[in-house]
Every structure is written in structure tokens, then in C-alpha cells.
Coordinates of C-alpha atoms in Angstrom, one line a residue:
M29 CA 28.2 0.3 -30.0
E30 CA 29.6 0.2 -26.5
A31 CA 30.5 3.9 -26.7
F32 CA 26.9 4.7 -27.8
L33 CA 25.4 2.7 -24.9
L34 CA 27.8 4.4 -22.6
F35 CA 26.6 7.8 -23.9
L36 CA 22.9 6.8 -23.5
A37 CA 23.6 5.8 -19.9
D38 CA 25.7 8.9 -18.8
G39 CA 25.7 11.5 -21.6
F40 CA 28.8 13.5 -22.3
T41 CA 29.1 14.7 -18.7
R42 CA 28.9 11.4 -16.9
A43 CA 27.4 13.4 -14.1
S44 CA 26.5 11.7 -10.8
P45 CA 22.9 11.4 -9.7
L46 CA 23.4 14.2 -7.2
A47 CA 24.8 16.5 -9.9
I48 CA 21.9 15.8 -12.1
V49 CA 19.4 16.7 -9.3
A50 CA 21.4 19.8 -8.6
Y51 CA 21.3 20.9 -12.3
T52 CA 17.6 20.2 -12.5
L53 CA 16.8 22.3 -9.4
L54 CA 19.1 25.1 -10.5
A55 CA 17.7 25.2 -14.0
T56 CA 14.1 25.2 -12.8
H57 CA 14.9 27.9 -10.2
V58 CA 16.4 30.1 -12.9
T59 CA 13.2 29.6 -14.9
I60 CA 11.1 30.7 -11.9
V61 CA 13.3 33.7 -11.4
A62 CA 13.0 34.7 -15.0
V63 CA 9.2 34.4 -14.8
T64 CA 8.7 36.4 -11.6
V65 CA 11.4 39.0 -12.1
N66 CA 11.2 39.5 -15.9
L67 CA 7.7 38.5 -17.1
H68 CA 5.7 39.3 -13.9
R69 CA 7.3 42.3 -12.1
H70 CA 9.2 43.9 -15.0
Q71 CA 7.1 43.3 -18.1
A72 CA 3.5 42.9 -16.8
H73 CA 3.5 45.4 -13.9
R74 CA 6.5 47.7 -14.7
A75 CA 7.4 47.5 -11.0
L76 CA 11.1 47.6 -12.0
S77 CA 13.3 48.2 -15.0
L78 CA 16.0 45.8 -16.2
H79 CA 19.2 46.3 -18.1
P80 CA 18.4 45.5 -21.8
L81 CA 21.0 42.8 -21.9
L82 CA 19.7 41.1 -18.8
A83 CA 16.1 41.4 -20.0
H84 CA 17.1 39.7 -23.2
C85 CA 18.9 36.9 -21.4
F86 CA 15.7 36.3 -19.5
R87 CA 13.8 36.2 -22.8
F88 CA 16.1 33.7 -24.3
W89 CA 16.1 31.5 -21.2
L90 CA 12.3 31.4 -21.2
W91 CA 12.1 30.6 -24.9
L92 CA 14.5 27.8 -24.3
T93 CA 12.8 26.4 -21.1
T94 CA 9.1 27.2 -21.5
G95 CA 8.3 28.2 -25.1
M96 CA 6.2 31.0 -23.7
V97 CA 5.8 34.2 -25.7
T98 CA 6.4 37.3 -23.7
R99 CA 3.5 39.4 -25.0
E100 CA 1.0 36.5 -24.6
W101 CA 2.1 35.9 -21.0
V102 CA 1.9 39.6 -20.1
A103 CA -1.4 40.1 -21.8
I104 CA -3.0 37.1 -20.1
H105 CA -1.7 38.2 -16.7
R106 CA -2.9 41.8 -17.1
R107 CA -6.3 40.5 -18.3
H108 CA -6.4 38.4 -15.1
H109 CA -5.9 41.6 -13.0
A110 CA -8.5 43.5 -15.0
H111 CA -11.2 40.9 -14.6
C112 CA -10.1 39.0 -11.5
E113 CA -12.7 36.5 -10.2
R114 CA -15.2 37.8 -12.8
E115 CA -16.2 36.8 -16.3
G116 CA -13.2 37.4 -18.6
D117 CA -10.6 36.2 -16.0
P118 CA -8.6 33.6 -18.0
H119 CA -7.9 31.4 -15.0
S120 CA -10.1 32.2 -12.0
P121 CA -10.9 29.3 -9.7
R122 CA -14.3 30.9 -9.0
Q123 CA -15.2 30.9 -12.7
A124 CA -13.5 27.7 -13.9
G125 CA -13.3 25.8 -10.6
L126 CA -10.3 25.1 -8.4
R127 CA -9.7 21.6 -9.7
T128 CA -9.7 22.8 -13.3
V129 CA -7.1 25.6 -12.6
L130 CA -4.9 23.3 -10.5
L131 CA -4.9 20.4 -13.0
R132 CA -5.5 22.2 -16.3
G133 CA -3.9 25.6 -15.8
A134 CA -1.7 25.2 -18.8
E135 CA -4.8 24.5 -21.0
L136 CA -6.5 27.6 -19.7
Y137 CA -3.4 29.6 -20.6
R138 CA -3.3 28.2 -24.1
T139 CA -6.9 28.9 -24.6
A140 CA -6.5 32.5 -23.5
S141 CA -3.4 32.9 -25.8
H142 CA -5.6 32.2 -28.8
D143 CA -7.7 35.3 -28.2
R144 CA -5.6 37.6 -30.4
E145 CA -7.8 40.7 -29.8
A146 CA -7.3 40.4 -26.0
I147 CA -3.6 39.8 -26.5
A148 CA -3.3 43.0 -28.6
R149 CA -5.3 45.0 -26.1
Y150 CA -3.3 44.0 -23.0
A151 CA 0.3 43.5 -24.4
A152 CA 1.2 47.2 -24.7
G153 CA 4.9 47.9 -24.1
C154 CA 6.1 44.3 -24.6
P155 CA 9.2 43.5 -26.7
D156 CA 8.5 43.7 -30.5
D157 CA 12.0 43.7 -32.0
A158 CA 13.2 41.6 -34.9
I159 CA 14.4 38.7 -32.8
E160 CA 11.1 38.5 -31.0
R161 CA 9.1 38.4 -34.2
R162 CA 11.5 36.2 -36.2
L163 CA 12.5 33.7 -33.5
Y164 CA 10.9 33.8 -30.0
S165 CA 7.3 34.4 -31.1
R166 CA 7.6 32.5 -34.4
F167 CA 9.4 29.3 -33.4
T168 CA 7.9 28.7 -29.9
W169 CA 8.4 24.9 -29.7
Q170 CA 11.9 24.9 -31.2
G171 CA 13.4 26.4 -28.0
V172 CA 12.2 23.5 -25.8
G173 CA 13.1 21.1 -28.5
L174 CA 16.7 22.5 -28.4
L175 CA 16.6 22.1 -24.6
L176 CA 15.6 18.4 -25.0
V177 CA 18.7 17.8 -27.2
I178 CA 20.9 19.6 -24.7
D179 CA 19.6 17.6 -21.7
V180 CA 20.1 14.3 -23.6
L181 CA 23.6 15.3 -24.7
L182 CA 24.5 16.2 -21.1
F183 CA 23.0 13.3 -19.2
G184 CA 22.0 10.6 -21.7
V185 CA 18.6 8.9 -21.4
I186 CA 18.0 10.4 -17.9
G187 CA 18.0 13.8 -19.7
L188 CA 14.5 12.9 -20.9
S189 CA 13.3 12.9 -17.3
V190 CA 15.2 16.2 -16.6
W191 CA 13.6 17.8 -19.6
G192 CA 10.1 16.5 -18.5
I193 CA 10.5 18.1 -15.1
Q194 CA 11.5 21.4 -16.7
M195 CA 8.5 21.3 -18.9
L196 CA 6.2 20.6 -16.0
W197 CA 7.7 23.2 -13.6
I198 CA 5.9 26.3 -14.8
P199 CA 2.5 24.7 -15.7
V200 CA 2.3 23.0 -12.3
L201 CA 3.7 25.6 -10.0
A202 CA 2.7 28.9 -11.7
A203 CA -0.3 28.1 -13.9
G204 CA -1.6 25.5 -11.3
V205 CA -0.6 26.3 -7.8
I206 CA -0.4 30.1 -7.9
N207 CA -3.4 30.7 -10.2
G208 CA -5.4 28.0 -8.3
A209 CA -4.3 27.6 -4.7
G210 CA -3.3 31.3 -4.6
H211 CA -6.9 32.2 -4.9
A212 CA -8.3 29.6 -2.5
V213 CA -5.8 28.4 0.2
G214 CA -3.7 30.3 2.7
Y215 CA -4.0 33.5 4.7
R216 CA -4.8 37.1 3.8
N217 CA -3.0 40.1 5.1
F218 CA -5.3 42.5 3.2
D219 CA -9.0 42.5 2.2
C220 CA -8.4 43.2 -1.5
Q221 CA -11.3 42.8 -3.8
E222 CA -9.8 39.6 -5.3
A223 CA -9.9 36.3 -3.5
A224 CA -6.0 36.1 -3.6
T225 CA -4.3 34.5 -0.7
N226 CA -0.7 34.1 0.6
I227 CA -0.1 30.4 0.3
V228 CA 2.9 30.4 2.7
P229 CA 4.9 33.2 4.2
F230 CA 8.2 32.0 2.7
G231 CA 8.3 32.6 -1.0
V232 CA 11.2 30.5 -2.2
L233 CA 10.1 27.6 -4.4
I234 CA 8.0 29.8 -6.7
G235 CA 10.2 32.9 -6.5
G236 CA 8.0 34.8 -4.0
E237 CA 4.8 34.4 -6.0
E238 CA 3.4 32.4 -3.0
L239 CA 2.7 35.9 -1.5
H240 CA -0.3 36.3 -3.8
N241 CA -2.6 38.4 -1.6
N242 CA 0.2 40.9 -1.0
H243 CA 0.7 41.1 -4.8
H244 CA -2.9 41.7 -5.6
T245 CA -3.1 44.4 -3.0
F246 CA 0.1 46.2 -4.2
A247 CA 0.3 45.1 -7.8
T248 CA 2.9 47.7 -8.8
S249 CA 5.3 46.8 -6.0
A250 CA 8.4 44.9 -6.9
K251 CA 8.5 43.5 -3.4
L252 CA 5.9 40.9 -2.6
S253 CA 6.6 40.4 1.1
V254 CA 5.0 42.9 3.6
K255 CA 5.1 41.4 7.1
W256 CA 8.4 41.0 9.0
Y257 CA 8.0 37.2 9.0
E258 CA 7.5 37.0 5.2
F259 CA 10.3 36.3 2.7
D260 CA 10.3 37.0 -1.0
I261 CA 13.3 35.5 -2.7
G262 CA 12.5 37.3 -5.9
W263 CA 12.9 40.6 -4.1
M264 CA 16.3 39.4 -2.8
Y265 CA 17.4 38.8 -6.4
I266 CA 16.1 42.2 -7.4
R267 CA 18.1 43.9 -4.7
L268 CA 21.2 42.0 -5.8
L269 CA 20.6 43.1 -9.4
E270 CA 20.2 46.7 -8.2
W271 CA 23.5 46.4 -6.4
L272 CA 25.0 45.2 -9.7
R273 CA 23.3 48.2 -11.5
L274 CA 21.3 45.8 -13.7
A275 CA 17.9 46.7 -12.3
K276 CA 16.0 49.6 -10.7
A277 CA 12.8 49.0 -8.7
R278 CA 10.1 51.6 -8.4
P279 CA 9.7 53.1 -5.0
L280 CA 7.8 50.8 -2.7
P281 CA 4.4 51.7 -1.2
A282 CA 5.4 52.9 2.3
P283 CA 3.2 52.5 5.3
P284 CA 1.8 55.7 6.8
G285 CA 3.6 57.4 9.6
I286 CA 1.8 57.9 12.9
R287 CA 2.0 61.1 14.9
Y288 CA 1.2 60.0 18.4
R289 CA -1.1 62.3 20.5
H290 CA -2.1 64.2 17.4
A291 CA -5.8 64.8 18.0
K292 CA -6.9 66.9 14.9
I293 CA -7.6 65.5 11.5
D294 CA -5.7 67.6 8.9
A295 CA -4.9 67.3 5.2
A296 CA -1.9 65.1 5.9
T297 CA -4.1 62.7 7.7
V298 CA -6.6 62.5 4.9
R299 CA -3.9 62.0 2.3
A300 CA -2.3 59.2 4.3
V301 CA -5.6 57.4 4.9
L302 CA -6.7 57.6 1.3
A303 CA -3.3 56.3 0.0
N304 CA -3.3 53.4 2.4
R305 CA -6.8 51.8 2.2
A306 CA -5.5 48.3 2.5
R307 CA -3.3 49.0 5.5
V308 CA -6.0 51.1 7.3
M309 CA -8.6 48.4 6.9
A310 CA -6.2 45.6 7.8
A311 CA -5.2 47.6 11.0
L312 CA -8.9 47.9 11.9
N313 CA -9.5 44.2 11.3
A314 CA -6.6 43.3 13.5
R315 CA -8.1 45.4 16.4
L316 CA -11.6 43.9 15.8
R317 CA -10.5 40.2 15.6
L318 CA -10.7 39.8 19.4
V319 CA -14.2 41.4 19.4
W320 CA -15.4 39.1 16.6
R321 CA -14.2 36.0 18.4
R322 CA -15.7 37.0 21.7
E323 CA -19.1 37.8 20.2
L324 CA -19.2 34.7 18.0
R325 CA -18.9 32.5 21.1
G326 CA -22.4 33.6 22.1
I327 CA -24.0 33.2 18.7
A328 CA -25.7 30.2 17.3
L329 CA -24.1 29.9 13.8
G330 CA -26.3 28.9 10.9
A331 CA -26.0 25.6 9.0
G332 CA -22.8 25.2 7.0
L333 CA -21.1 28.1 8.8
D334 CA -18.2 27.5 11.2
R335 CA -16.4 30.1 13.3
K336 CA -13.5 30.4 10.8
A337 CA -15.9 31.1 7.9
A338 CA -17.8 33.6 10.1
L339 CA -14.6 35.5 10.9
R340 CA -13.8 35.5 7.1
L341 CA -17.2 37.1 6.4
L342 CA -16.8 39.7 9.1
S343 CA -13.4 40.7 7.9
R344 CA -14.4 41.3 4.3
D345 CA -15.9 44.4 2.7
P346 CA -19.6 43.6 2.1
G347 CA -19.2 44.9 -1.4
Y348 CA -16.8 42.0 -2.2
L349 CA -19.2 39.3 -1.0
N350 CA -21.6 37.4 -3.3
G351 CA -25.3 37.1 -2.6
D352 CA -25.0 33.9 -0.5
E353 CA -22.2 35.3 1.6
Q354 CA -24.1 38.6 2.2
G355 CA -27.1 36.6 3.4
R356 CA -24.9 34.7 5.9
L357 CA -23.3 37.9 7.1
G358 CA -26.8 39.4 7.6
G359 CA -27.7 36.4 9.7
L360 CA -24.7 36.9 11.9
L361 CA -25.3 40.6 12.4
A362 CA -29.0 40.0 13.2
A363 CA -27.9 37.8 16.1
S364 CA -25.8 40.4 17.8
D365 CA -26.5 44.1 18.2
Y366 CA -22.9 44.7 19.3
L367 CA -21.5 43.1 16.1
R368 CA -24.0 45.0 14.0
R369 CA -22.9 48.3 15.5
V370 CA -19.2 47.6 15.1
Q371 CA -19.6 46.4 11.5
A372 CA -21.6 49.5 10.7
L373 CA -18.7 51.7 11.8
R374 CA -16.3 49.6 9.8
E375 CA -18.5 49.9 6.7
Q376 CA -18.8 53.7 7.2
L377 CA -15.0 54.0 7.2
A378 CA -14.7 51.9 4.1
Q379 CA -17.2 54.3 2.3
L380 CA -14.6 57.1 2.6
W381 CA -12.7 55.7 -0.4
Q382 CA -15.8 55.7 -2.5
R383 CA -16.1 59.5 -2.3
S384 CA -13.8 60.1 -5.3
L385 CA -15.5 63.5 -6.2
A386 CA -15.3 64.9 -2.7
S387 CA -13.0 67.8 -1.9
E388 CA -10.2 67.5 0.6
E389 CA -12.2 69.6 3.1
Q390 CA -15.2 67.3 2.7
L391 CA -13.1 64.3 3.3
M392 CA -11.5 65.9 6.3
E393 CA -15.0 66.5 7.7
A394 CA -16.1 63.0 7.0
L395 CA -13.0 61.4 8.6
S396 CA -13.3 63.7 11.6
N397 CA -17.0 62.7 12.1
W398 CA -16.1 59.0 11.8
C399 CA -13.3 59.4 14.4
A400 CA -15.6 61.3 16.8
K401 CA -18.3 58.6 16.4
A402 CA -15.7 55.8 16.9
A403 CA -14.2 57.6 20.0
A404 CA -17.7 57.6 21.6
D405 CA -18.3 53.9 21.0
S406 CA -18.3 51.4 23.8
C407 CA -15.9 49.2 22.0
A408 CA -12.4 49.8 23.4
Q409 CA -10.7 48.5 20.2
V410 CA -12.6 50.9 18.0
R411 CA -11.8 53.8 20.3
S412 CA -8.1 53.0 20.3
F413 CA -8.0 52.7 16.5
A414 CA -9.8 56.1 16.1
A415 CA -7.1 57.7 18.3
E416 CA -4.3 56.1 16.2
L417 CA -6.0 57.1 12.9
R418 CA -6.0 60.8 13.8
G419 CA -2.2 60.7 13.8
Y420 CA -1.8 59.2 10.4
A421 CA 0.5 61.2 8.1

């Protein structure tokens, strides 16, 4: 009896509290890495390839620690990108509400997993071997049940708490924080159509997934950090795996080069601009931010609109705004001829990417006309940007 009570108190390891905490943090971190590297970047977006043995180790670990089925997770995530912020998005804060996604993200995931037609449609290329069919997909709860036994054997009764934390880790941080706060709170480097944000610039706790705006802008990139001050720990692990020859990432989307004092728009300029819509518009927004702030000081903002919200409206593509937001933007522009003229130039540049059927010569002419018009504008920031844009290559 005494031996049994001793086992309940300490398990077979008799680990110290510090060791138990270290194990819990390490185990949950490995789970996060398995989700971001294997499920997200490898399986869902094909941003990298993994050695088959490593990919299977990730599959086993996720079966053991989450009970998630690879094809279901991948299909739900691809469906999220296909219908982001619109009807059909399985976990959009704009559709379901931020509170619902934060607190009930796992429920939204389970509901979406029951749509077998959507799973079949979006799960192309996912593992469908014998062990997937006969074990991982068939016995989903047995994996986490085995983990419960392991945790109790290792640590005794406290293993129940360790197991509980492991069970909550992905539902809270991934299904809740990333899918919820990652579309509502934080900063945006790029004006992508989705409402995705970078929660913090240091992606460590959730494997780099905190850089959600970057991901939605460059969905097929294995690297989620873009700015020099951003850190994606998932990319660090991918680079380590590449060094070990266990992974190979797709080429990263490179920023355009700039040919200084290059005054003529040529084919290289057009190709560089078309391939870098997000970076081009982000660069223009960065130039215009001072102009927006200066002009907003002299404008009486409407009810319910502060300067931060006004800046957000000015920085977005009008096509991405809903009816209420477009009405507020119209009120801002009606109060300032200067803002209206600058925003018109910005919208004209954005229209360049909508001319998908235009020839290269027509696009060269359109870009040349825009640069000439911008170069003649009274706004110094617009003029300097036009001069830089001519040198893109």
C-alpha cells in the first residue's frame, strides 16, 4: 500500500517539480513545432518537403498528443484560406465573433471536421497509407488516452495535470489565439485581403504562427518572419532540419531589387511590380503615413472614429472594406481634397493588379502613366515613391 501511495505521489520517475515543468514545456513545444512545421507549412501549404521518416514521427506525435487527423486539419485550414473572413470560413472572428473563436475554437474545428464533403475536397495530397487509415484516423482518442497513461506512470497523480495542459495547448493557442486574436489584435505589415494580424513580432510560444499577417500575405512561404526585427522559431527549426538534410524549403519570395536612377519603365519593372503587390503597396503606405497623420490633425473625425481607426481605413484597399467602413472612408476623403487626391493615386496603382488580361506593353504604359502622374503631384512622398518604383527589377 505504501508503495502504491508513493507511486501516486511521484510516479516511477520521482521527478522534481522543476523537472515536471520542464517536461511539460518541452512536450507542448514539440507539439507546437509538429503543428507548424508538419501540418501547416508542409502538409497544408507545401512550403517545404520533409524526410518521410521525420514526417511520420510528427504524425505519430500529433496522434499521441492531440488526436487530430492530418487530412481533417489540413482540409479545414485550406478551407479557411479559400473562404477567409467570408461565409464558409470555419473559424472567422468576423463570421462567428471573436469571443466564440477565442473560447470555443476547438468546437468550431470539430464542427468543420464533420463536413466530410469539404474534407474530401480540400485534403488532396494528405497521407492515406495503411497506418493512417487503420490507426491514426480510426483510433483518434486512443492516442491521447495512451499519453494519459504515460504521464501518470511518469509523474503519478500530478501527471493528470500535465496531461490536461497538453490537451489544452493546441485548442487554446492555435484554435483560439491564432484563429481569433490573429485576425483581430496586433499589427499589419501588409494589406492582404484577410483581416490577419501579426500578434507579436517574436514568434516563439506558438512556433512563429504569431506572425499571421505575414503568413496570409505569403501563404506558400516556409518563413513567416519578414521584417528584420521579427523572429520565427519555426523557420529556425526548418533551417536546422535542412542542415540535417531532413527538410527542403521552397524558395522564399524575394523582395524586388531597386535600380537607382533608372528612369524608364521596362519589362523588368513591370514583372517586379506585379510579383510584389503586397510589398509595393506596403512601401507606398509607409511613405504616406506621415501625410495621413498630418492631414488628420486638421479634420474633424466622425462619431465613433478615432485617428488610429482613420489611419487603418486609409491604409486598406477600398475593395477590402465593408459598406460601413467605405462610408467612413468617404467621409474622411470628403473633408480633405489633399487626402482625396493622394488616395486616388493609391487606388489607381492598386488597379494595376486587376488588369490580368492586359499585355506586358499595356501594363508598361499604365505603370509609366501612373509614375508620370505621381511625379507631377505636389506630395513629396508620392514623388519619391514614383522615382523608386521606376527602378524596380
